[in-house]
Amino acid sequence: MDYFYVYVLRSIDYERNYVGFTKDINKRLKQHNSGYTKSTKPYKPWKILFFETYSSKIKAIERERFLKT
């Protein structure tokens, strides 16, 4: 069974949060911290503030959208 994660990152050096979703939360955090993601690159490094696990991709996307609004 595949799981999907909705996560909130916190910039360590700036007062910024970022909300996203992924299938591999550790890989995604590494991507954010390596500068791979354009929108988070200026605010790295990042740490995971919290995450939620979903068995449905649709539910994860709905939750991500809710947290972004």
Coordinates of C-alpha atoms in Angstrom, one line a residue:
M1 CA 0.0 0.0 0.0
D2 CA 1.3 3.5 -0.9
Y3 CA 1.1 6.2 1.7
F4 CA 1.1 10.0 1.0
Y5 CA 2.3 12.6 3.4
V6 CA 1.2 16.2 3.8
Y7 CA 3.9 18.1 5.5
V8 CA 4.7 21.6 6.9
L9 CA 8.3 22.7 6.7
R10 CA 9.8 25.5 8.8
S11 CA 12.8 27.5 7.6
I12 CA 15.5 27.3 10.3
D13 CA 16.9 30.8 9.5
Y14 CA 13.7 32.7 8.4
E15 CA 10.2 32.9 9.7
R16 CA 8.7 30.9 6.8
N17 CA 6.6 27.8 6.5
Y18 CA 6.0 25.7 3.5
V19 CA 3.2 23.2 2.9
G20 CA 3.4 20.3 0.5
F21 CA 2.6 16.6 -0.1
T22 CA 4.8 13.7 -1.2
K23 CA 5.1 9.9 -1.3
D24 CA 8.7 10.0 0.2
I25 CA 9.0 12.6 3.0
N26 CA 12.7 12.1 3.6
K27 CA 13.6 12.4 -0.1
R28 CA 11.4 15.5 -0.4
L29 CA 13.1 17.2 2.6
K30 CA 16.5 16.6 1.0
Q31 CA 15.3 18.1 -2.2
H32 CA 14.1 21.2 -0.4
N33 CA 17.4 21.6 1.5
S34 CA 19.5 21.0 -1.6
G35 CA 17.8 23.9 -3.5
Y36 CA 16.0 21.6 -5.9
T37 CA 12.7 23.4 -5.3
K38 CA 12.6 26.9 -6.6
S39 CA 10.1 28.3 -4.2
T40 CA 11.9 27.1 -1.1
K41 CA 15.5 27.6 -2.2
P42 CA 16.1 31.1 -0.8
Y43 CA 14.9 30.0 2.7
K44 CA 16.9 26.8 3.3
P45 CA 17.7 25.0 5.5
W46 CA 14.3 23.5 6.4
K47 CA 13.1 21.2 9.1
I48 CA 9.9 19.2 9.3
L49 CA 7.5 21.0 11.6
F50 CA 4.8 18.2 11.3
F51 CA 3.3 15.8 8.9
E52 CA 0.2 13.7 8.4
T53 CA -0.1 10.3 6.7
Y54 CA -2.9 9.4 4.2
S55 CA -3.6 6.2 2.3
S56 CA -5.4 8.2 -0.4
K57 CA -3.6 10.6 -2.8
I58 CA -6.9 12.5 -3.2
K59 CA -7.3 13.0 0.5
A60 CA -3.7 14.2 0.8
I61 CA -4.1 16.7 -1.9
E62 CA -7.4 18.0 -0.3
R63 CA -5.6 18.4 3.0
E64 CA -2.6 20.2 1.4
R65 CA -5.0 22.6 -0.3
F66 CA -6.8 23.2 3.0
L67 CA -3.6 24.0 4.8
K68 CA -2.4 26.4 2.0
T69 CA -5.6 28.5 2.3

